[in-house]
CSV table of C-alpha atoms in Angstrom, one decimal:
chain,number,residue,atom,x,y,z
A,1,UNK,CA,-2.8,33.3,-2.1
A,2,UNK,CA,-5.7,34.2,-4.1
A,3,UNK,CA,-7.5,33.4,-7.2
A,4,UNK,CA,-9.2,34.4,-10.6
A,5,UNK,CA,-11.0,31.7,-12.8
A,6,UNK,CA,-10.9,31.7,-16.4
A,7,UNK,CA,-13.8,33.6,-16.9
A,8,UNK,CA,-14.0,36.9,-18.4
A,9,UNK,CA,-15.9,39.5,-16.8
A,10,UNK,CA,-17.2,43.1,-17.6
A,11,UNK,CA,-16.0,45.7,-15.0
A,12,UNK,CA,-19.3,47.4,-13.7
A,13,UNK,CA,-18.9,51.3,-13.9
A,14,UNK,CA,-19.0,52.4,-10.5
A,15,UNK,CA,-22.3,54.5,-9.6
A,16,UNK,CA,-21.0,58.3,-9.4
A,17,UNK,CA,-19.3,61.0,-11.5
A,18,UNK,CA,-15.9,59.2,-11.9
A,19,UNK,CA,-17.2,56.6,-14.3
A,20,UNK,CA,-19.0,58.1,-17.0
A,21,UNK,CA,-16.2,56.7,-18.8
A,22,UNK,CA,-16.5,53.5,-21.1
A,23,UNK,CA,-16.4,50.5,-19.3
A,24,UNK,CA,-13.9,47.8,-20.3
A,25,UNK,CA,-14.3,44.3,-20.7
A,26,UNK,CA,-11.4,42.3,-18.9
A,27,UNK,CA,-10.7,40.1,-16.0
A,28,UNK,CA,-9.9,41.2,-12.7
A,29,UNK,CA,-9.0,42.1,-9.3
A,30,UNK,CA,-12.0,40.7,-8.5
A,31,UNK,CA,-12.9,37.4,-9.8
A,32,UNK,CA,-15.4,34.4,-10.6
A,33,UNK,CA,-18.6,33.6,-8.5
A,34,UNK,CA,-20.8,30.8,-7.8
A,35,UNK,CA,-21.5,27.0,-8.9
A,36,UNK,CA,-23.1,24.3,-7.0
A,37,UNK,CA,-21.1,21.6,-5.0
A,38,UNK,CA,-21.8,18.4,-3.9
A,39,UNK,CA,-23.7,17.4,-0.4
A,40,UNK,CA,-21.3,17.1,2.3
A,41,UNK,CA,-20.3,13.5,2.9
A,42,UNK,CA,-20.2,12.7,-0.8
A,43,UNK,CA,-17.7,12.8,-3.2
A,44,UNK,CA,-18.3,15.8,-5.6
A,45,UNK,CA,-20.3,14.8,-8.3
A,46,UNK,CA,-19.0,14.2,-11.6
A,47,UNK,CA,-19.1,17.4,-14.0
A,48,UNK,CA,-19.9,17.1,-17.7
A,49,UNK,CA,-18.6,20.7,-18.5
A,50,UNK,CA,-14.6,20.9,-19.6
A,51,UNK,CA,-12.6,22.3,-17.0
A,52,UNK,CA,-11.7,25.8,-16.6
A,53,UNK,CA,-9.5,27.3,-19.5
A,54,UNK,CA,-6.5,29.3,-19.1
A,55,UNK,CA,-7.5,33.0,-19.1
A,56,UNK,CA,-7.0,34.6,-22.7
A,57,UNK,CA,-7.1,38.3,-21.8
A,58,UNK,CA,-4.6,39.9,-19.1
A,59,UNK,CA,-5.4,40.0,-15.3
A,60,UNK,CA,-6.7,43.5,-15.6
A,61,UNK,CA,-10.0,45.1,-14.1
A,62,UNK,CA,-10.7,48.6,-14.9
A,63,UNK,CA,-13.2,51.2,-13.7
A,64,UNK,CA,-13.8,52.5,-16.7
A,65,UNK,CA,-10.8,53.4,-18.9
A,66,UNK,CA,-7.6,54.2,-16.7
A,67,UNK,CA,-4.9,56.3,-17.9
A,68,UNK,CA,-1.2,56.8,-17.0
A,69,UNK,CA,-0.5,59.4,-15.3
A,70,UNK,CA,3.1,60.3,-14.1
A,71,UNK,CA,4.2,60.4,-10.3
A,72,UNK,CA,4.5,63.9,-9.4
A,73,UNK,CA,6.6,64.9,-6.5
A,74,UNK,CA,5.5,67.3,-3.4
A,75,UNK,CA,7.6,69.9,-2.6
A,76,UNK,CA,10.2,68.8,-0.2
A,77,UNK,CA,9.9,64.8,-0.9
A,78,UNK,CA,12.2,62.5,-2.7
A,79,UNK,CA,10.0,60.1,-4.8
A,80,UNK,CA,12.9,57.8,-4.7
A,81,UNK,CA,12.2,54.3,-6.6
A,82,UNK,CA,9.1,56.3,-8.1
A,83,UNK,CA,11.0,58.7,-10.2
A,84,UNK,CA,10.3,58.7,-13.7
A,85,UNK,CA,7.3,56.4,-13.3
A,86,UNK,CA,3.7,56.6,-13.9
A,87,UNK,CA,0.6,55.1,-12.5
A,88,UNK,CA,-2.5,54.1,-14.1
A,89,UNK,CA,-5.6,56.0,-12.4
A,90,UNK,CA,-9.1,57.2,-13.6
A,91,UNK,CA,-9.2,59.9,-16.1
A,92,UNK,CA,-8.9,63.2,-14.4
A,93,UNK,CA,-7.1,61.9,-11.2
A,94,UNK,CA,-3.5,63.2,-10.4
A,95,UNK,CA,-0.8,61.3,-8.6
A,96,UNK,CA,1.9,62.8,-6.0
A,97,UNK,CA,4.7,61.2,-3.6
A,98,UNK,CA,3.4,62.7,-0.1
A,99,UNK,CA,5.8,61.3,2.0
A,100,UNK,CA,8.9,59.0,2.4
A,101,UNK,CA,8.2,56.2,4.8
A,102,UNK,CA,10.5,53.2,4.2
A,103,UNK,CA,8.9,49.8,4.6
A,104,UNK,CA,5.2,51.7,4.9
A,105,UNK,CA,2.6,49.4,5.7
A,106,UNK,CA,-0.9,50.0,7.3
A,107,UNK,CA,-2.3,53.4,7.7
A,108,UNK,CA,-4.8,54.9,9.9
A,109,UNK,CA,-6.1,58.6,10.4
A,110,UNK,CA,-6.1,60.0,13.1
A,111,UNK,CA,-9.2,62.0,14.9
A,112,UNK,CA,-7.0,65.3,14.4
A,113,UNK,CA,-6.7,64.7,10.6
A,114,UNK,CA,-2.9,63.4,10.8
A,115,UNK,CA,-1.7,60.2,8.9
A,116,UNK,CA,-0.2,57.2,11.1
A,117,UNK,CA,1.9,54.8,9.1
A,118,UNK,CA,3.4,51.6,10.3
A,119,UNK,CA,6.8,50.1,9.1
A,120,UNK,CA,6.5,46.6,9.8
A,121,UNK,CA,10.0,45.3,10.9
A,122,UNK,CA,11.2,48.7,11.4
A,123,UNK,CA,9.5,48.7,14.8
A,124,UNK,CA,7.7,52.3,14.4
A,125,UNK,CA,4.6,54.3,13.9
A,126,UNK,CA,5.2,57.5,11.9
A,127,UNK,CA,3.1,60.5,12.5
A,128,UNK,CA,2.4,62.8,9.3
A,129,UNK,CA,0.9,66.2,9.4
A,130,UNK,CA,-0.4,67.4,6.5
A,131,UNK,CA,0.7,71.1,5.2
A,132,UNK,CA,-1.3,72.8,3.0
A,133,UNK,CA,0.7,72.7,-0.9
A,134,UNK,CA,3.6,70.7,0.6
A,135,UNK,CA,5.1,67.6,2.3
A,136,UNK,CA,3.7,66.7,5.7
A,137,UNK,CA,5.6,67.0,8.9
A,138,UNK,CA,7.1,63.8,9.6
A,139,UNK,CA,7.6,62.7,13.4
A,140,UNK,CA,7.9,58.9,15.1
A,141,UNK,CA,4.7,58.4,17.5
A,142,UNK,CA,5.8,54.8,18.4
A,143,UNK,CA,9.1,53.3,18.4
A,144,UNK,CA,10.9,50.0,19.9
A,145,UNK,CA,8.2,47.9,18.5
A,146,UNK,CA,9.0,44.4,17.5
A,147,UNK,CA,6.8,44.4,14.1
A,148,UNK,CA,4.5,47.2,13.8
A,149,UNK,CA,1.7,46.5,11.6
A,150,UNK,CA,-2.1,47.0,12.4
A,151,UNK,CA,-3.4,50.8,13.5
A,152,UNK,CA,-7.0,51.2,14.7
A,153,UNK,CA,-8.7,53.8,16.5
A,154,UNK,CA,-11.9,53.4,19.0
A,155,UNK,CA,-15.0,55.3,17.9
A,156,UNK,CA,-14.2,58.3,20.3
A,157,UNK,CA,-10.6,58.3,18.8
A,158,UNK,CA,-9.3,58.6,22.5
A,159,UNK,CA,-7.5,55.1,22.1
A,160,UNK,CA,-5.1,53.6,19.7
A,161,UNK,CA,-4.8,49.9,19.3
A,162,UNK,CA,-1.3,48.6,17.6
A,163,UNK,CA,-0.9,45.1,16.5
A,164,UNK,CA,2.5,43.9,17.3
A,165,UNK,CA,4.7,40.9,16.4
A,166,UNK,CA,3.1,38.7,19.4
A,167,UNK,CA,1.0,41.6,21.0
A,168,UNK,CA,-1.8,43.9,20.9
A,169,UNK,CA,-1.1,47.1,22.6
A,170,UNK,CA,-3.5,49.9,23.5
A,171,UNK,CA,-2.1,53.7,24.1
A,172,UNK,CA,-4.3,56.9,24.9
A,173,UNK,CA,-3.9,59.4,21.7
A,174,UNK,CA,-4.2,63.0,21.8
A,175,UNK,CA,-2.8,65.9,19.8
A,176,UNK,CA,0.1,63.6,17.8
A,177,UNK,CA,0.8,61.8,21.0
A,178,UNK,CA,0.4,58.3,22.3
A,179,UNK,CA,1.0,57.8,25.9
A,180,UNK,CA,0.1,55.1,28.4
A,181,UNK,CA,0.8,51.8,26.6
A,182,UNK,CA,-1.1,48.6,28.1
A,183,UNK,CA,-1.0,45.3,26.6
A,184,UNK,CA,-4.2,43.8,25.4
A,185,UNK,CA,-3.0,40.6,24.5
A,186,UNK,CA,0.4,38.9,24.9
A,187,UNK,CA,1.8,35.9,23.6
A,188,UNK,CA,0.7,35.4,20.4
A,189,UNK,CA,2.6,33.3,17.5
A,190,UNK,CA,4.6,35.6,15.0
A,191,UNK,CA,5.5,32.4,12.7
A,192,UNK,CA,4.1,32.1,9.3
A,193,UNK,CA,1.6,34.8,8.3
A,194,UNK,CA,1.8,36.2,12.0
A,195,UNK,CA,1.6,39.8,11.3
A,196,UNK,CA,-1.3,41.3,13.4
A,197,UNK,CA,-4.0,43.6,11.6
A,198,UNK,CA,-6.6,45.2,13.9
A,199,UNK,CA,-9.8,46.6,13.6
A,200,UNK,CA,-11.8,47.8,16.6
A,201,UNK,CA,-15.5,47.9,17.2
A,202,UNK,CA,-16.9,49.4,20.4
A,203,UNK,CA,-14.9,47.8,23.3
A,204,UNK,CA,-14.2,44.5,21.0
A,205,UNK,CA,-10.4,44.5,19.1
A,206,UNK,CA,-10.5,42.0,16.2
A,207,UNK,CA,-6.9,41.0,14.9
A,208,UNK,CA,-5.6,38.4,12.3
A,209,UNK,CA,-3.8,35.8,13.1
A,210,UNK,CA,-3.0,33.7,9.7
A,211,UNK,CA,-1.8,30.1,9.2
A,212,UNK,CA,1.6,29.1,9.7
A,213,UNK,CA,1.9,27.2,6.6
A,214,UNK,CA,0.6,27.3,3.3
A,215,UNK,CA,-1.8,24.0,3.5
A,216,UNK,CA,-1.8,22.4,6.9
A,217,UNK,CA,-5.4,21.5,8.3
A,218,UNK,CA,-3.6,20.6,11.3
A,219,UNK,CA,-3.4,24.0,12.3
A,220,UNK,CA,-7.4,24.3,12.8
A,221,UNK,CA,-6.8,22.1,15.8
A,222,UNK,CA,-3.4,23.8,17.4
A,223,UNK,CA,-3.1,25.2,20.6
A,224,UNK,CA,-3.7,28.2,19.5
A,225,UNK,CA,-5.7,27.7,16.5
A,226,UNK,CA,-4.3,29.4,13.5
A,227,UNK,CA,-6.0,30.5,10.3
A,228,UNK,CA,-8.4,32.8,12.4
A,229,UNK,CA,-9.8,36.2,13.1
A,230,UNK,CA,-9.7,36.7,16.6
A,231,UNK,CA,-11.6,39.2,19.0
A,232,UNK,CA,-10.6,40.3,22.6
A,233,UNK,CA,-12.2,43.1,24.6
A,234,UNK,CA,-10.2,46.3,25.0
A,235,UNK,CA,-9.6,45.3,29.0
A,236,UNK,CA,-8.0,41.9,27.2
A,237,UNK,CA,-11.0,39.8,28.8
A,238,UNK,CA,-12.9,37.3,26.6
A,239,UNK,CA,-10.1,36.5,24.0
A,240,UNK,CA,-11.8,34.0,21.2
A,241,UNK,CA,-11.8,33.0,17.9
A,242,UNK,CA,-14.3,34.8,15.9
A,243,UNK,CA,-13.7,33.3,12.4
A,244,UNK,CA,-11.7,30.4,11.5
A,245,UNK,CA,-10.5,28.8,8.2
A,246,UNK,CA,-9.3,32.5,7.2
A,247,UNK,CA,-5.7,31.8,5.9
A,248,UNK,CA,-4.3,34.8,6.1
A,249,UNK,CA,-6.9,37.8,6.6
A,250,UNK,CA,-4.6,40.7,7.2
A,251,UNK,CA,-7.2,43.3,5.3
A,252,UNK,CA,-9.9,43.9,8.0
A,253,UNK,CA,-12.8,47.0,7.9
A,254,UNK,CA,-16.1,47.7,8.7
A,255,UNK,CA,-19.0,48.0,5.8
A,256,UNK,CA,-21.9,50.6,5.8
A,257,UNK,CA,-24.0,48.0,8.0
A,258,UNK,CA,-21.5,47.8,10.7
A,259,UNK,CA,-20.4,44.3,9.7
A,260,UNK,CA,-16.7,43.5,9.7
A,261,UNK,CA,-15.2,42.2,6.3
A,262,UNK,CA,-11.7,40.5,5.7
A,263,UNK,CA,-9.8,40.1,2.3
A,264,UNK,CA,-7.8,37.0,2.5
A,265,UNK,CA,-4.7,35.6,0.9
A,266,UNK,CA,-5.6,32.4,0.0
A,267,UNK,CA,-3.3,29.2,-0.5
A,268,UNK,CA,-0.7,28.5,-3.5
A,269,UNK,CA,-0.1,25.2,-5.3
A,270,UNK,CA,-4.1,24.0,-5.0
A,271,UNK,CA,-4.7,20.5,-6.3
A,272,UNK,CA,-7.4,20.4,-9.1
A,273,UNK,CA,-10.7,20.0,-7.1
A,274,UNK,CA,-13.2,19.0,-9.8
A,275,UNK,CA,-14.1,15.8,-10.7
A,276,UNK,CA,-14.7,16.3,-14.3
A,277,UNK,CA,-13.7,15.1,-17.8
A,278,UNK,CA,-10.4,16.8,-17.5
A,279,UNK,CA,-9.4,13.9,-15.3
A,280,UNK,CA,-7.2,15.9,-13.3
A,281,UNK,CA,-8.7,15.6,-10.1
A,282,UNK,CA,-6.0,16.2,-7.2
A,283,UNK,CA,-3.0,17.1,-9.7
A,284,UNK,CA,-1.2,20.2,-9.1
A,285,UNK,CA,-0.5,22.0,-12.5
A,286,UNK,CA,0.4,25.7,-13.2
A,287,UNK,CA,-2.1,26.5,-15.7
A,288,UNK,CA,-4.5,26.0,-13.0
A,289,UNK,CA,-2.6,27.4,-9.9
A,290,UNK,CA,-2.1,30.4,-11.7
A,291,UNK,CA,-5.5,31.3,-11.2
A,292,UNK,CA,-7.0,29.3,-8.3
A,293,UNK,CA,-8.1,29.7,-5.1
A,294,UNK,CA,-9.8,33.2,-5.6
A,295,UNK,CA,-8.7,35.7,-2.8
A,296,UNK,CA,-11.8,35.9,-0.6
A,297,UNK,CA,-13.2,39.3,0.0
A,298,UNK,CA,-16.1,38.6,2.3
A,299,UNK,CA,-18.2,39.4,5.7
A,300,UNK,CA,-17.4,37.7,8.9
A,301,UNK,CA,-19.8,36.7,11.6
A,302,UNK,CA,-19.2,35.4,14.9
A,303,UNK,CA,-18.3,31.8,14.3
A,304,UNK,CA,-17.8,31.8,10.8
A,305,UNK,CA,-15.7,29.3,8.8
A,306,UNK,CA,-14.1,30.2,5.5
A,307,UNK,CA,-12.9,26.8,5.1
A,308,UNK,CA,-9.4,26.7,4.5
A,309,UNK,CA,-7.9,24.2,3.8
A,310,UNK,CA,-10.5,21.9,3.6
A,311,UNK,CA,-13.1,23.6,1.6
A,312,UNK,CA,-12.1,25.9,-1.5
A,313,UNK,CA,-14.2,29.4,-3.0
A,314,UNK,CA,-15.5,27.9,-6.6
A,315,UNK,CA,-15.2,30.4,-9.0
A,316,UNK,CA,-16.0,28.7,-12.0
A,317,UNK,CA,-19.2,30.4,-13.0
A,318,UNK,CA,-18.4,34.1,-11.8
A,319,UNK,CA,-17.0,36.6,-9.4
A,320,UNK,CA,-19.6,37.0,-6.6
A,321,UNK,CA,-21.4,34.6,-4.2
A,322,UNK,CA,-19.0,31.8,-4.4
A,323,UNK,CA,-20.0,28.7,-2.9
A,324,UNK,CA,-17.4,26.0,-1.9
A,325,UNK,CA,-16.0,22.7,-3.1
A,326,UNK,CA,-14.1,20.0,-1.0
A,327,UNK,CA,-10.2,20.1,-1.5
A,328,UNK,CA,-8.8,17.3,-3.2
A,329,UNK,CA,-6.0,16.5,-0.8
A,330,UNK,CA,-7.6,17.1,2.8
A,331,UNK,CA,-11.2,16.8,1.9
A,332,UNK,CA,-12.0,14.5,-0.9
A,333,UNK,CA,-14.9,12.8,0.3
A,334,UNK,CA,-16.4,15.9,2.1
A,335,UNK,CA,-16.1,14.1,5.4
A,336,UNK,CA,-13.8,16.7,7.1
A,337,UNK,CA,-16.0,19.4,6.6
A,338,UNK,CA,-19.3,19.6,4.8
A,339,UNK,CA,-18.6,22.4,2.4
A,340,UNK,CA,-22.0,23.2,1.3
A,341,UNK,CA,-22.6,24.4,5.1
A,342,UNK,CA,-20.3,27.2,4.4
A,343,UNK,CA,-21.7,31.0,4.0
A,344,UNK,CA,-20.6,31.7,0.4
A,345,UNK,CA,-17.9,34.2,-0.4
A,346,UNK,CA,-18.8,37.6,-1.5
A,347,UNK,CA,-16.5,38.6,-3.8
A,348,UNK,CA,-13.4,36.6,-5.6
A,349,UNK,CA,-10.2,38.7,-6.3
A,350,UNK,CA,-7.4,37.4,-8.5
A,351,UNK,CA,-5.6,34.3,-7.3
A,352,UNK,CA,-2.2,35.6,-5.6
A,353,UNK,CA,-3.3,39.3,-5.8
A,354,UNK,CA,-2.4,39.1,-1.7
A,355,UNK,CA,-4.8,41.8,-0.5
A,356,UNK,CA,-3.3,43.6,2.5
A,357,UNK,CA,-5.5,46.8,3.0
A,358,UNK,CA,-9.2,47.5,3.2
A,359,UNK,CA,-11.2,50.6,3.7
A,360,UNK,CA,-14.8,51.3,3.0
A,361,UNK,CA,-15.4,54.7,1.7
A,362,UNK,CA,-19.1,55.0,2.8
A,363,UNK,CA,-18.2,57.6,5.4
A,364,UNK,CA,-15.3,59.2,3.3
A,365,UNK,CA,-15.5,62.6,0.5
A,366,UNK,CA,-14.2,60.1,-2.2
A,367,UNK,CA,-17.7,58.2,-1.9
A,368,UNK,CA,-18.6,61.5,-4.0
A,369,UNK,CA,-16.9,59.7,-6.9
A,370,UNK,CA,-16.5,56.4,-6.5
A,371,UNK,CA,-19.7,55.6,-4.4
A,372,UNK,CA,-19.9,53.5,-1.4
A,373,UNK,CA,-17.7,50.4,-1.4
A,374,UNK,CA,-14.5,48.7,-0.4
A,375,UNK,CA,-11.3,50.2,-1.8
A,376,UNK,CA,-8.6,47.0,-1.5
A,377,UNK,CA,-4.7,47.2,-1.7
A,378,UNK,CA,-3.3,44.3,-3.6
A,379,UNK,CA,0.6,43.5,-2.7
A,380,UNK,CA,1.0,41.6,-5.7
A,381,UNK,CA,2.3,37.5,-6.1
A,382,UNK,CA,5.2,36.0,-5.1
A,383,UNK,CA,5.2,32.8,-7.3
A,384,UNK,CA,2.7,33.4,-10.3
A,385,UNK,CA,3.6,32.9,-13.9
A,386,UNK,CA,3.3,35.7,-15.2
A,387,UNK,CA,2.9,37.5,-11.7
A,388,UNK,CA,-0.2,39.0,-10.8
A,389,UNK,CA,0.4,42.8,-10.4
A,390,UNK,CA,0.0,45.1,-7.5
A,391,UNK,CA,-3.1,47.2,-7.5
A,392,UNK,CA,-6.0,49.1,-5.8
A,393,UNK,CA,-9.5,47.6,-6.5
A,394,UNK,CA,-12.6,48.9,-5.8
A,395,UNK,CA,-16.0,46.7,-5.1
A,396,UNK,CA,-19.1,48.9,-4.8
A,397,UNK,CA,-21.6,48.4,-2.0
A,398,UNK,CA,-25.2,47.3,-2.8
A,399,UNK,CA,-27.4,49.2,-0.2
A,400,UNK,CA,-30.5,47.1,-1.2
A,401,UNK,CA,-28.9,43.7,-0.7
A,402,UNK,CA,-26.2,44.5,2.1
A,403,UNK,CA,-23.5,43.1,-0.4
A,404,UNK,CA,-20.3,43.7,-2.3
A,405,UNK,CA,-20.3,43.5,-6.1
A,406,UNK,CA,-17.6,43.1,-8.7
A,407,UNK,CA,-14.0,44.7,-8.2
A,408,UNK,CA,-12.7,47.1,-10.7
A,409,UNK,CA,-9.2,48.4,-10.9
A,410,UNK,CA,-8.8,51.9,-9.4
A,411,UNK,CA,-4.7,52.1,-9.7
A,412,UNK,CA,-2.5,50.0,-11.3
A,413,UNK,CA,1.1,50.5,-12.7
A,414,UNK,CA,3.6,49.2,-10.3
A,415,UNK,CA,4.6,46.4,-12.2
A,416,UNK,CA,6.9,46.5,-15.5
A,417,UNK,CA,6.4,44.7,-18.6
A,418,UNK,CA,8.9,41.7,-17.5
A,419,UNK,CA,6.8,41.2,-14.5
A,420,UNK,CA,9.3,43.3,-12.3
A,421,UNK,CA,8.1,46.0,-9.9
A,422,UNK,CA,9.2,49.4,-8.6
A,423,UNK,CA,6.3,49.5,-6.1
A,424,UNK,CA,3.9,47.5,-4.2
A,425,UNK,CA,0.5,48.4,-3.1
A,426,UNK,CA,-0.4,48.2,0.7
A,427,UNK,CA,-3.0,50.3,2.3
A,428,UNK,CA,-5.4,52.7,0.5
A,429,UNK,CA,-7.2,54.9,3.1
A,430,UNK,CA,-9.1,58.4,2.3
A,431,UNK,CA,-7.8,61.8,3.8
A,432,UNK,CA,-10.2,64.2,5.1
A,433,UNK,CA,-9.3,66.3,2.0
A,434,UNK,CA,-11.1,63.3,-0.1
A,435,UNK,CA,-8.1,62.2,-1.5
A,436,UNK,CA,-6.5,58.6,-1.5
A,437,UNK,CA,-3.1,58.0,0.4
A,438,UNK,CA,-1.7,55.0,-0.3
A,439,UNK,CA,1.2,53.1,1.6
A,440,UNK,CA,4.0,51.3,-0.7
A,441,UNK,CA,6.3,49.2,1.5
A,442,UNK,CA,8.8,48.3,-1.7
A,443,UNK,CA,9.4,51.8,-2.6
A,444,UNK,CA,9.1,53.4,0.9
A,445,UNK,CA,6.3,56.0,-0.2
A,446,UNK,CA,2.9,57.2,0.5
A,447,UNK,CA,1.5,58.2,-2.4
A,448,UNK,CA,-1.5,61.3,-2.5
A,449,UNK,CA,-4.1,59.9,-5.5
A,450,UNK,CA,-6.4,62.7,-6.1
A,451,UNK,CA,-9.9,62.2,-7.7
A,452,UNK,CA,-11.4,65.3,-9.5
A,453,UNK,CA,-13.5,66.6,-6.9
């Protein structure tokens, strides 16, 4: 899945009111950065420095100081698994269970102020209509789908695109109803990381088509190619691979400059890729696997390659602007792919954090508190020891450089001290009221997490 190196980083306070709080030194939901790589077709040069050491502090990244806030209950809503629980949020924020949506996955706000939520294998898209001071009115917008996941509107708000198991489907949307379904694309594989997230810009639909396996370079040459972000026009024409080497790029959204960003679930059981004094090149061992490779949060451009599984983001020296090193098993001599030719990954998120939802804040009211940047919903690890916790992280946007910076936690607390979980974060969205709405597929809930606006 993803990775953080064994580096301790200082979480930077966000640019606005929220963080007049003290910044804490921790490691985090945004990990390490660059380090030089060997030239393309040569073996990785020998290193004189020792291998990355295991992290000495817990995997935790904070925005100022997070405080524990009991999860409240909106009138008429059963908190279910969240009953008696607390979430950690910035001081002054509130947390409420806003809606019950079993299996709640991805979400999108409609042009008329309703929240749509997909429920995965439940095969439905729910529509939640806010009601001042209480629970939203809940209804079914769509049903009978195979695996409802991605939701995105065209810029005019008149067309809704839904990512289903093997299809992308467009609907006319108006007044809380979706009509006139037409299939944009059909016959897409659903095995492995086959869930379809979607993002729409102009007449182009971007969609995720993750790898079938954990590590298999043959998927780069398959028909269809896997581990890609695909693109297709709304009318179903011009289907193409937009970005390759993207193991499971399920979190998609557009930055303030209009460019498409992705947060990637990276591979597990990574062989040690460094030729250094440790003498463990090519070995798979838990101490290293726990924190490598980082989950990538980065910009996509047409034709870009993120390297999977031939090149590995190199996070030994920081958490931003990460170069690549050749994979020790599939590209040891650099001949299969020149890793030095790949554009650097912008931000590294912790290994195995499993980012699923991505929302930029620049056009929302929450930017007055957090600033402009990217909110990432992370599901948490399935096989890390100890587990990587679910979270919502925030990476600030630098307007001058048009890049994202180190990420910091905004919401944690879904994981108990023993590593078990009562909930798992999926998709953060910002409502018309400036509050953060967060889906949780484990607890089957949607939370309203409100800053002190």
